[in-house]
Every structure is written in structure tokens, then in C-alpha cells.
């Protein structure tokens, strides 16, 4: 039975009473902390569908340099990557991501138009179980939290204990695409609807400093007039391939062709993305992170999960470009020298 508690009429929690010490149960292969950091540092991983494969590359660099945060908070695809990192299964997630091709993506889509979503999601859930088993959130080596949304009330839901796969599955359940996930007496969907960049959740769970990874590198240019770019050839080729085998969610031809009526998947994803982008802007002003990193992801569509190689590389680039700042915040002897005045600087540019 999952307990759900209210939080000042703004958010809801699943499993509130978490008594873990965030300094305990570190992964043995990670470099031990020689002395406690003066501040608890959290990693907030934003949502963005396929763009989230960039999180893998970013997290790989942290692991390689033994820069381990005190906690990880994820939304949607950020929850998947965060769970893999916190449970030391990042390599498995990378292998899965790199194995995806346009045709293989179809094998993971168990269509179910009569159950509240285009895709039932049981096949993907089974794959998650293959990687995570019956892991509990409270047993992970690094404290982990993820965000979902109550479909009926619109409330934000924070998971900090219980079945890891169920929590992650709820966090990425894009409404209209995936069937909602039943948790207790709630139907849960994608956390990106209420908190696409979970800095506020990280603060609540005790983070003094937050490093946020945002999967939208256009956030500083809202309202600008820009020329319509040309479509990436790889997407055009894939669109033609999938249309030929009667896959109904990919439109044939250019995704930027305004003369052609958008297909269903594009309407759903772009509508959600627009809302999340606007909400992220608002949240950045209300809950600024101490370090904001936005990998360069322009030119890649949110459903191009088969572009893992490029996305992982760009995530690594973003981490390496910001490595000095990351070391200042995450090294064992890090000092408190990053102020909120610098928090919205896009230092990946």
C-alpha cells in the first residue's frame, strides 16, 4: 500500500517518510568522500523524451571523474537516466539506447488505443525490470527521487520510496502516448506536465546546491524571429521508411512543412513540449539552480530515440565543457563559491 501525503496544497508525495542518510550506501567502486562537503549537492535531470539520451553522456563524465552528487532527481526521461545512474546501471541503459533503430522502436510499441494511451507500455516496463529487477528507491546507492503528475487533480507527485520501475514508468508516461500508471488510488502521467526541470523537488529533499541539466537549448531565445531550418536527412529517410510500413505517427516528408497537416504523434509531442518549455522558463525564475547546463540538441526530434550515439556525445560535450564548475561543486573538498547570481548563465554556449 502506498501512502500519499499533501504538501501545502501544491504537491503530493508518494512515500514521504524517507530516513536515509544521503552520505551512506555509496557505490563501492566510486571514490569515497574523504571529508563531508559543506553543502549537499543535487543533480536535477530534466525531461525531453529522446533528447534525454544526452543525460547518459553527461552522467558518464561525472562517473569517470568520480564526481558523485548527494542525490539525483529526475523527470520523465531524466528519471530513467537518474535511476540508472543511482543504481550503477548506466552502461546497461547506454547499450539499450544505442541498440535502437527505427524498426526496432516499433517492436517496443504495444499499441492499445482503448486504454487511455496509444502505447500500453508493458514491453518497455518489462525491459526496465530486466535492468532494475525489483529494486526499491530507498535501497539505491545514491538517494534518488522522481516526479510524476496526478492526471485527475493535476498535482505534482514526488516518489522517494517504493518500487523503482513503477515510479520511473509513471514519470515518463506521456499523456496520450502511454497508458497512465495506477499507483494507489491515483492515475499518474508524465512529471514534465508539472515539473519538467525538478529543481524545486531537489531543494525540498535537502539540496543546498542544484546542478540542473535542461534538454532545451533554445530557452534563452523565446519570442525571437528565426528562419525555419531544413530537416535533418536522417529523419526524412526514417519518416519515409515508417510511412511505407504504415506506421501512423510519422508524417512523410519534412517535419517543417507547414503545408502538410501534422500527424498525431507530432501534435501530441509538440503540444506537450511547448507547455513544458514555457513552464521551465517560469520555474527557472522561481527556483533557479546554482548551475544550469543545456547540451546542444538542436536539430534532433523528441521521438528520435535511434539517435542515441549523437545525443550521448553531445551530453558528454556539455559535461566536459563545464567540468571545472562541476568539479568545484562535486569534488570531495568542494567549497561554497557559486552564487545564485550566476545560476541562469548558459555556460554551455
PDB file of N, CA and C in Angstrom, residues 44-130:
ATOM      1  N   UNK A  44      19.617  17.628 -10.943  1.00  0.00           N
ATOM      2  CA  UNK A  44      18.240  17.646 -11.427  1.00  0.00           C
ATOM      3  C   UNK A  44      18.242  17.399 -12.924  1.00  0.00           C
ATOM      4  N   UNK A  45      17.664  16.276 -13.345  1.00  0.00           N
ATOM      5  CA  UNK A  45      17.681  15.867 -14.747  1.00  0.00           C
ATOM      6  C   UNK A  45      16.316  16.112 -15.370  1.00  0.00           C
ATOM      7  N   UNK A  46      16.268  17.012 -16.345  1.00  0.00           N
ATOM      8  CA  UNK A  46      15.007  17.400 -16.952  1.00  0.00           C
ATOM      9  C   UNK A  46      14.469  16.392 -17.948  1.00  0.00           C
ATOM     10  N   UNK A  47      13.190  16.582 -18.309  1.00  0.00           N
ATOM     11  CA  UNK A  47      12.539  15.732 -19.287  1.00  0.00           C
ATOM     12  C   UNK A  47      12.760  16.240 -20.702  1.00  0.00           C
ATOM     13  N   UNK A  48      12.442  15.381 -21.675  1.00  0.00           N
ATOM     14  CA  UNK A  48      12.639  15.765 -23.070  1.00  0.00           C
ATOM     15  C   UNK A  48      12.589  14.596 -24.027  1.00  0.00           C
ATOM     16  N   UNK A  49      11.929  13.485 -23.617  1.00  0.00           N
ATOM     17  CA  UNK A  49      11.793  12.303 -24.476  1.00  0.00           C
ATOM     18  C   UNK A  49      13.168  11.838 -24.962  1.00  0.00           C
ATOM     19  N   UNK A  50      13.332  11.616 -26.261  1.00  0.00           N
ATOM     20  CA  UNK A  50      14.580  11.048 -26.779  1.00  0.00           C
ATOM     21  C   UNK A  50      15.796  11.904 -26.477  1.00  0.00           C
ATOM     22  N   UNK A  51      15.584  13.204 -26.331  1.00  0.00           N
ATOM     23  CA  UNK A  51      16.712  14.088 -26.029  1.00  0.00           C
ATOM     24  C   UNK A  51      17.397  13.689 -24.729  1.00  0.00           C
ATOM     25  N   UNK A  52      16.695  12.943 -23.893  1.00  0.00           N
ATOM     26  CA  UNK A  52      17.242  12.513 -22.613  1.00  0.00           C
ATOM     27  C   UNK A  52      18.409  11.564 -22.723  1.00  0.00           C
ATOM     28  N   UNK A  53      18.642  10.996 -23.909  1.00  0.00           N
ATOM     29  CA  UNK A  53      19.845  10.163 -24.043  1.00  0.00           C
ATOM     30  C   UNK A  53      21.097  10.996 -23.803  1.00  0.00           C
ATOM     31  N   UNK A  54      20.992  12.316 -23.941  1.00  0.00           N
ATOM     32  CA  UNK A  54      22.131  13.183 -23.631  1.00  0.00           C
ATOM     33  C   UNK A  54      22.515  13.075 -22.159  1.00  0.00           C
ATOM     34  N   UNK A  55      21.548  12.777 -21.303  1.00  0.00           N
ATOM     35  CA  UNK A  55      21.853  12.591 -19.880  1.00  0.00           C
ATOM     36  C   UNK A  55      22.880  11.481 -19.680  1.00  0.00           C
ATOM     37  N   UNK A  56      22.801  10.436 -20.522  1.00  0.00           N
ATOM     38  CA  UNK A  56      23.715   9.313 -20.377  1.00  0.00           C
ATOM     39  C   UNK A  56      25.155   9.785 -20.518  1.00  0.00           C
ATOM     40  N   UNK A  57      25.430  10.547 -21.572  1.00  0.00           N
ATOM     41  CA  UNK A  57      26.783  11.044 -21.784  1.00  0.00           C
ATOM     42  C   UNK A  57      27.240  11.954 -20.666  1.00  0.00           C
ATOM     43  N   UNK A  58      26.350  12.814 -20.200  1.00  0.00           N
ATOM     44  CA  UNK A  58      26.692  13.723 -19.109  1.00  0.00           C
ATOM     45  C   UNK A  58      27.043  12.934 -17.848  1.00  0.00           C
ATOM     46  N   UNK A  59      26.221  11.952 -17.515  1.00  0.00           N
ATOM     47  CA  UNK A  59      26.450  11.162 -16.305  1.00  0.00           C
ATOM     48  C   UNK A  59      27.700  10.301 -16.419  1.00  0.00           C
ATOM     49  N   UNK A  60      28.013   9.849 -17.612  1.00  0.00           N
ATOM     50  CA  UNK A  60      29.234   9.078 -17.803  1.00  0.00           C
ATOM     51  C   UNK A  60      30.463   9.895 -17.413  1.00  0.00           C
ATOM     52  N   UNK A  61      30.485  11.153 -17.811  1.00  0.00           N
ATOM     53  CA  UNK A  61      31.624  12.008 -17.479  1.00  0.00           C
ATOM     54  C   UNK A  61      31.731  12.189 -15.970  1.00  0.00           C
ATOM     55  N   UNK A  62      30.600  12.383 -15.301  1.00  0.00           N
ATOM     56  CA  UNK A  62      30.635  12.507 -13.841  1.00  0.00           C
ATOM     57  C   UNK A  62      31.226  11.252 -13.201  1.00  0.00           C
ATOM     58  N   UNK A  63      30.766  10.118 -13.677  1.00  0.00           N
ATOM     59  CA  UNK A  63      31.238   8.851 -13.108  1.00  0.00           C
ATOM     60  C   UNK A  63      32.726   8.652 -13.360  1.00  0.00           C
ATOM     61  N   UNK A  64      33.169   8.958 -14.587  1.00  0.00           N
ATOM     62  CA  UNK A  64      34.579   8.792 -14.936  1.00  0.00           C
ATOM     63  C   UNK A  64      35.482   9.672 -14.069  1.00  0.00           C
ATOM     64  N   UNK A  65      34.982  10.839 -13.683  1.00  0.00           N
ATOM     65  CA  UNK A  65      35.768  11.765 -12.862  1.00  0.00           C
ATOM     66  C   UNK A  65      35.424  11.647 -11.378  1.00  0.00           C
ATOM     67  N   UNK A  66      34.645  10.613 -11.043  1.00  0.00           N
ATOM     68  CA  UNK A  66      34.278  10.344  -9.656  1.00  0.00           C
ATOM     69  C   UNK A  66      33.656  11.571  -8.986  1.00  0.00           C
ATOM     70  N   UNK A  67      32.777  12.210  -9.723  1.00  0.00           N
ATOM     71  CA  UNK A  67      32.031  13.361  -9.214  1.00  0.00           C
ATOM     72  C   UNK A  67      30.607  12.903  -8.937  1.00  0.00           C
ATOM     73  N   UNK A  68      30.366  12.520  -7.695  1.00  0.00           N
ATOM     74  CA  UNK A  68      29.097  11.891  -7.334  1.00  0.00           C
ATOM     75  C   UNK A  68      28.247  12.843  -6.500  1.00  0.00           C
ATOM     76  N   UNK A  69      27.044  13.179  -6.961  1.00  0.00           N
ATOM     77  CA  UNK A  69      26.176  14.083  -6.196  1.00  0.00           C
ATOM     78  C   UNK A  69      25.609  13.392  -4.964  1.00  0.00           C
ATOM     79  N   UNK A  70      25.070  14.186  -4.056  1.00  0.00           N
ATOM     80  CA  UNK A  70      24.446  13.645  -2.851  1.00  0.00           C
ATOM     81  C   UNK A  70      23.068  13.074  -3.126  1.00  0.00           C
ATOM     82  N   UNK A  71      22.449  13.511  -4.218  1.00  0.00           N
ATOM     83  CA  UNK A  71      21.147  12.975  -4.597  1.00  0.00           C
ATOM     84  C   UNK A  71      20.914  13.259  -6.072  1.00  0.00           C
ATOM     85  N   UNK A  72      19.997  12.491  -6.673  1.00  0.00           N
ATOM     86  CA  UNK A  72      19.618  12.668  -8.069  1.00  0.00           C
ATOM     87  C   UNK A  72      18.100  12.753  -8.134  1.00  0.00           C
ATOM     88  N   UNK A  73      17.603  13.769  -8.838  1.00  0.00           N
ATOM     89  CA  UNK A  73      16.160  13.939  -9.016  1.00  0.00           C
ATOM     90  C   UNK A  73      15.880  13.998 -10.511  1.00  0.00           C
ATOM     91  N   UNK A  74      14.916  13.207 -10.984  1.00  0.00           N
ATOM     92  CA  UNK A  74      14.656  13.160 -12.416  1.00  0.00           C
ATOM     93  C   UNK A  74      13.195  13.275 -12.765  1.00  0.00           C
ATOM     94  N   UNK A  75      12.942  13.819 -13.943  1.00  0.00           N
ATOM     95  CA  UNK A  75      11.601  13.902 -14.505  1.00  0.00           C
ATOM     96  C   UNK A  75      11.585  13.213 -15.857  1.00  0.00           C
ATOM     97  N   UNK A  76      10.616  12.333 -16.077  1.00  0.00           N
ATOM     98  CA  UNK A  76      10.408  11.679 -17.368  1.00  0.00           C
ATOM     99  C   UNK A  76      11.660  10.908 -17.791  1.00  0.00           C
ATOM    100  N   UNK A  77      12.231  11.205 -18.949  1.00  0.00           N
ATOM    101  CA  UNK A  77      13.446  10.511 -19.377  1.00  0.00           C
ATOM    102  C   UNK A  77      14.583  10.771 -18.400  1.00  0.00           C
ATOM    103  N   UNK A  78      14.535  11.905 -17.709  1.00  0.00           N
ATOM    104  CA  UNK A  78      15.525  12.193 -16.678  1.00  0.00           C
ATOM    105  C   UNK A  78      15.417  11.229 -15.512  1.00  0.00           C
ATOM    106  N   UNK A  79      14.208  10.720 -15.258  1.00  0.00           N
ATOM    107  CA  UNK A  79      14.020   9.725 -14.201  1.00  0.00           C
ATOM    108  C   UNK A  79      14.661   8.396 -14.599  1.00  0.00           C
ATOM    109  N   UNK A  80      14.542   8.030 -15.873  1.00  0.00           N
ATOM    110  CA  UNK A  80      15.161   6.794 -16.345  1.00  0.00           C
ATOM    111  C   UNK A  80      16.684   6.877 -16.216  1.00  0.00           C
ATOM    112  N   UNK A  81      17.255   7.968 -16.718  1.00  0.00           N
ATOM    113  CA  UNK A  81      18.714   8.121 -16.652  1.00  0.00           C
ATOM    114  C   UNK A  81      19.181   8.238 -15.212  1.00  0.00           C
ATOM    115  N   UNK A  82      18.434   8.980 -14.392  1.00  0.00           N
ATOM    116  CA  UNK A  82      18.811   9.142 -12.995  1.00  0.00           C
ATOM    117  C   UNK A  82      18.766   7.842 -12.234  1.00  0.00           C
ATOM    118  N   UNK A  83      17.749   7.025 -12.499  1.00  0.00           N
ATOM    119  CA  UNK A  83      17.645   5.723 -11.840  1.00  0.00           C
ATOM    120  C   UNK A  83      18.800   4.816 -12.242  1.00  0.00           C
ATOM    121  N   UNK A  84      19.176   4.853 -13.510  1.00  0.00           N
ATOM    122  CA  UNK A  84      20.297   4.032 -13.971  1.00  0.00           C
ATOM    123  C   UNK A  84      21.598   4.473 -13.301  1.00  0.00           C
ATOM    124  N   UNK A  85      21.789   5.763 -13.169  1.00  0.00           N
ATOM    125  CA  UNK A  85      22.994   6.284 -12.526  1.00  0.00           C
ATOM    126  C   UNK A  85      23.013   5.933 -11.046  1.00  0.00           C
ATOM    127  N   UNK A  86      21.896   6.128 -10.359  1.00  0.00           N
ATOM    128  CA  UNK A  86      21.831   5.887  -8.916  1.00  0.00           C
ATOM    129  C   UNK A  86      21.961   4.412  -8.568  1.00  0.00           C
ATOM    130  N   UNK A  87      21.640   3.533  -9.504  1.00  0.00           N
ATOM    131  CA  UNK A  87      21.715   2.087  -9.257  1.00  0.00           C
ATOM    132  C   UNK A  87      22.926   1.444  -9.933  1.00  0.00           C
ATOM    133  N   UNK A  88      23.815   2.278 -10.506  1.00  0.00           N
ATOM    134  CA  UNK A  88      25.020   1.805 -11.187  1.00  0.00           C
ATOM    135  C   UNK A  88      24.681   0.897 -12.374  1.00  0.00           C
ATOM    136  N   UNK A  89      23.667   1.295 -13.140  1.00  0.00           N
ATOM    137  CA  UNK A  89      23.287   0.550 -14.342  1.00  0.00           C
ATOM    138  C   UNK A  89      23.318   1.450 -15.582  1.00  0.00           C
ATOM    139  N   UNK A  90      24.174   2.444 -15.556  1.00  0.00           N
ATOM    140  CA  UNK A  90      24.246   3.380 -16.668  1.00  0.00           C
ATOM    141  C   UNK A  90      24.733   2.703 -17.941  1.00  0.00           C
ATOM    142  N   UNK A  91      25.653   1.755 -17.827  1.00  0.00           N
ATOM    143  CA  UNK A  91      26.162   1.061 -19.009  1.00  0.00           C
ATOM    144  C   UNK A  91      25.063   0.264 -19.691  1.00  0.00           C
ATOM    145  N   UNK A  92      24.191  -0.357 -18.898  1.00  0.00           N
ATOM    146  CA  UNK A  92      23.083  -1.112 -19.468  1.00  0.00           C
ATOM    147  C   UNK A  92      22.127  -0.212 -20.222  1.00  0.00           C
ATOM    148  N   UNK A  93      21.858   0.966 -19.655  1.00  0.00           N
ATOM    149  CA  UNK A  93      20.970   1.907 -20.334  1.00  0.00           C
ATOM    150  C   UNK A  93      21.598   2.397 -21.633  1.00  0.00           C
ATOM    151  N   UNK A  94      22.897   2.643 -21.599  1.00  0.00           N
ATOM    152  CA  UNK A  94      23.576   3.079 -22.822  1.00  0.00           C
ATOM    153  C   UNK A  94      23.483   2.009 -23.910  1.00  0.00           C
ATOM    154  N   UNK A  95      23.689   0.767 -23.535  1.00  0.00           N
ATOM    155  CA  UNK A  95      23.611  -0.324 -24.514  1.00  0.00           C
ATOM    156  C   UNK A  95      22.229  -0.413 -25.133  1.00  0.00           C
ATOM    157  N   UNK A  96      21.204  -0.269 -24.296  1.00  0.00           N
ATOM    158  CA  UNK A  96      19.834  -0.302 -24.799  1.00  0.00           C
ATOM    159  C   UNK A  96      19.595   0.865 -25.760  1.00  0.00           C
ATOM    160  N   UNK A  97      20.001   2.064 -25.363  1.00  0.00           N
ATOM    161  CA  UNK A  97      19.772   3.247 -26.190  1.00  0.00           C
ATOM    162  C   UNK A  97      20.471   3.118 -27.539  1.00  0.00           C
ATOM    163  N   UNK A  98      21.719   2.663 -27.521  1.00  0.00           N
ATOM    164  CA  UNK A  98      22.473   2.546 -28.764  1.00  0.00           C
ATOM    165  C   UNK A  98      21.934   1.441 -29.668  1.00  0.00           C
ATOM    166  N   UNK A  99      21.207   0.501 -29.114  1.00  0.00           N
ATOM    167  CA  UNK A  99      20.673  -0.609 -29.911  1.00  0.00           C
ATOM    168  C   UNK A  99      19.432  -0.229 -30.706  1.00  0.00           C
ATOM    169  N   UNK A 100      18.837   0.909 -30.396  1.00  0.00           N
ATOM    170  CA  UNK A 100      17.574   1.278 -31.031  1.00  0.00           C
ATOM    171  C   UNK A 100      17.778   1.734 -32.471  1.00  0.00           C
ATOM    172  N   UNK A 101      16.921   1.246 -33.328  1.00  0.00           N
ATOM    173  CA  UNK A 101      16.823   1.685 -34.720  1.00  0.00           C
ATOM    174  C   UNK A 101      15.359   2.020 -34.978  1.00  0.00           C
ATOM    175  N   UNK A 102      15.044   2.703 -36.086  1.00  0.00           N
ATOM    176  CA  UNK A 102      13.633   2.983 -36.359  1.00  0.00           C
ATOM    177  C   UNK A 102      12.762   1.733 -36.361  1.00  0.00           C
ATOM    178  N   UNK A 103      13.251   0.671 -36.972  1.00  0.00           N
ATOM    179  CA  UNK A 103      12.449  -0.559 -36.999  1.00  0.00           C
ATOM    180  C   UNK A 103      12.349  -1.191 -35.616  1.00  0.00           C
ATOM    181  N   UNK A 104      13.458  -1.175 -34.861  1.00  0.00           N
ATOM    182  CA  UNK A 104      13.428  -1.793 -33.538  1.00  0.00           C
ATOM    183  C   UNK A 104      12.515  -1.031 -32.592  1.00  0.00           C
ATOM    184  N   UNK A 105      12.383   0.280 -32.810  1.00  0.00           N
ATOM    185  CA  UNK A 105      11.465   1.054 -31.988  1.00  0.00           C
ATOM    186  C   UNK A 105      10.048   0.504 -32.078  1.00  0.00           C
ATOM    187  N   UNK A 106       9.670   0.043 -33.258  1.00  0.00           N
ATOM    188  CA  UNK A 106       8.324  -0.492 -33.454  1.00  0.00           C
ATOM    189  C   UNK A 106       8.073  -1.727 -32.600  1.00  0.00           C
ATOM    190  N   UNK A 107       9.124  -2.511 -32.353  1.00  0.00           N
ATOM    191  CA  UNK A 107       8.947  -3.735 -31.573  1.00  0.00           C
ATOM    192  C   UNK A 107       8.651  -3.439 -30.107  1.00  0.00           C
ATOM    193  N   UNK A 108       8.972  -2.224 -29.651  1.00  0.00           N
ATOM    194  CA  UNK A 108       8.706  -1.858 -28.262  1.00  0.00           C
ATOM    195  C   UNK A 108       7.343  -1.194 -28.087  1.00  0.00           C
ATOM    196  N   UNK A 109       6.624  -0.995 -29.163  1.00  0.00           N
ATOM    197  CA  UNK A 109       5.359  -0.274 -29.096  1.00  0.00           C
ATOM    198  C   UNK A 109       4.190  -1.243 -29.119  1.00  0.00           C
ATOM    199  N   UNK A 110       3.662  -1.560 -27.937  1.00  0.00           N
ATOM    200  CA  UNK A 110       2.490  -2.427 -27.828  1.00  0.00           C
ATOM    201  C   UNK A 110       1.243  -1.533 -27.823  1.00  0.00           C
ATOM    202  N   UNK A 111       0.674  -1.346 -29.009  1.00  0.00           N
ATOM    203  CA  UNK A 111      -0.415  -0.399 -29.174  1.00  0.00           C
ATOM    204  C   UNK A 111      -1.671  -0.829 -28.425  1.00  0.00           C
ATOM    205  N   UNK A 112      -2.326   0.157 -27.821  1.00  0.00           N
ATOM    206  CA  UNK A 112      -3.533  -0.102 -27.028  1.00  0.00           C
ATOM    207  C   UNK A 112      -4.397   1.149 -27.037  1.00  0.00           C
ATOM    208  N   UNK A 113      -5.163   1.342 -28.099  1.00  0.00           N
ATOM    209  CA  UNK A 113      -5.938   2.564 -28.271  1.00  0.00           C
ATOM    210  C   UNK A 113      -7.114   2.673 -27.309  1.00  0.00           C
ATOM    211  N   UNK A 114      -7.490   1.576 -26.676  1.00  0.00           N
ATOM    212  CA  UNK A 114      -8.689   1.592 -25.835  1.00  0.00           C
ATOM    213  C   UNK A 114      -8.394   1.781 -24.351  1.00  0.00           C
ATOM    214  N   UNK A 115      -7.145   2.055 -23.973  1.00  0.00           N
ATOM    215  CA  UNK A 115      -6.804   2.100 -22.550  1.00  0.00           C
ATOM    216  C   UNK A 115      -6.212   3.441 -22.113  1.00  0.00           C
ATOM    217  N   UNK A 116      -6.542   4.502 -22.788  1.00  0.00           N
ATOM    218  CA  UNK A 116      -6.091   5.810 -22.344  1.00  0.00           C
ATOM    219  C   UNK A 116      -4.764   6.251 -22.906  1.00  0.00           C
ATOM    220  N   UNK A 117      -4.228   5.497 -23.862  1.00  0.00           N
ATOM    221  CA  UNK A 117      -2.960   5.862 -24.474  1.00  0.00           C
ATOM    222  C   UNK A 117      -2.717   5.040 -25.717  1.00  0.00           C
ATOM    223  N   UNK A 118      -1.906   5.547 -26.616  1.00  0.00           N
ATOM    224  CA  UNK A 118      -1.614   4.823 -27.846  1.00  0.00           C
ATOM    225  C   UNK A 118      -0.761   3.590 -27.587  1.00  0.00           C
ATOM    226  N   UNK A 119       0.090   3.659 -26.565  1.00  0.00           N
ATOM    227  CA  UNK A 119       1.015   2.567 -26.256  1.00  0.00           C
ATOM    228  C   UNK A 119       0.772   2.086 -24.833  1.00  0.00           C
ATOM    229  N   UNK A 120       0.597   0.784 -24.687  1.00  0.00           N
ATOM    230  CA  UNK A 120       0.343   0.215 -23.365  1.00  0.00           C
ATOM    231  C   UNK A 120       1.548   0.358 -22.447  1.00  0.00           C
ATOM    232  N   UNK A 121       2.744   0.149 -22.973  1.00  0.00           N
ATOM    233  CA  UNK A 121       3.965   0.328 -22.193  1.00  0.00           C
ATOM    234  C   UNK A 121       4.448  -0.881 -21.439  1.00  0.00           C
ATOM    235  N   UNK A 122       3.775  -2.024 -21.585  1.00  0.00           N
ATOM    236  CA  UNK A 122       4.185  -3.218 -20.846  1.00  0.00           C
ATOM    237  C   UNK A 122       5.525  -3.761 -21.342  1.00  0.00           C
ATOM    238  N   UNK A 123       5.781  -3.647 -22.637  1.00  0.00           N
ATOM    239  CA  UNK A 123       7.056  -4.143 -23.166  1.00  0.00           C
ATOM    240  C   UNK A 123       8.230  -3.339 -22.604  1.00  0.00           C
ATOM    241  N   UNK A 124       8.064  -2.031 -22.565  1.00  0.00           N
ATOM    242  CA  UNK A 124       9.129  -1.206 -22.003  1.00  0.00           C
ATOM    243  C   UNK A 124       9.283  -1.448 -20.507  1.00  0.00           C
ATOM    244  N   UNK A 125       8.165  -1.646 -19.822  1.00  0.00           N
ATOM    245  CA  UNK A 125       8.224  -1.925 -18.390  1.00  0.00           C
ATOM    246  C   UNK A 125       8.977  -3.230 -18.127  1.00  0.00           C
ATOM    247  N   UNK A 126       8.758  -4.218 -18.975  1.00  0.00           N
ATOM    248  CA  UNK A 126       9.475  -5.491 -18.832  1.00  0.00           C
ATOM    249  C   UNK A 126      10.963  -5.301 -19.025  1.00  0.00           C
ATOM    250  N   UNK A 127      11.342  -4.444 -19.986  1.00  0.00           N
ATOM    251  CA  UNK A 127      12.753  -4.164 -20.210  1.00  0.00           C
ATOM    252  C   UNK A 127      13.356  -3.459 -18.998  1.00  0.00           C
ATOM    253  N   UNK A 128      12.604  -2.539 -18.395  1.00  0.00           N
ATOM    254  CA  UNK A 128      13.079  -1.871 -17.182  1.00  0.00           C
ATOM    255  C   UNK A 128      13.287  -2.876 -16.056  1.00  0.00           C
ATOM    256  N   UNK A 129      12.373  -3.821 -15.937  1.00  0.00           N
ATOM    257  CA  UNK A 129      12.513  -4.861 -14.908  1.00  0.00           C
ATOM    258  C   UNK A 129      13.755  -5.711 -15.177  1.00  0.00           C
ATOM    259  N   UNK A 130      14.056  -5.949 -16.444  1.00  0.00           N
ATOM    260  CA  UNK A 130      15.258  -6.721 -16.762  1.00  0.00           C
ATOM    261  C   UNK A 130      16.517  -6.010 -16.262  1.00  0.00           C
TER     262      UNK A 130
END
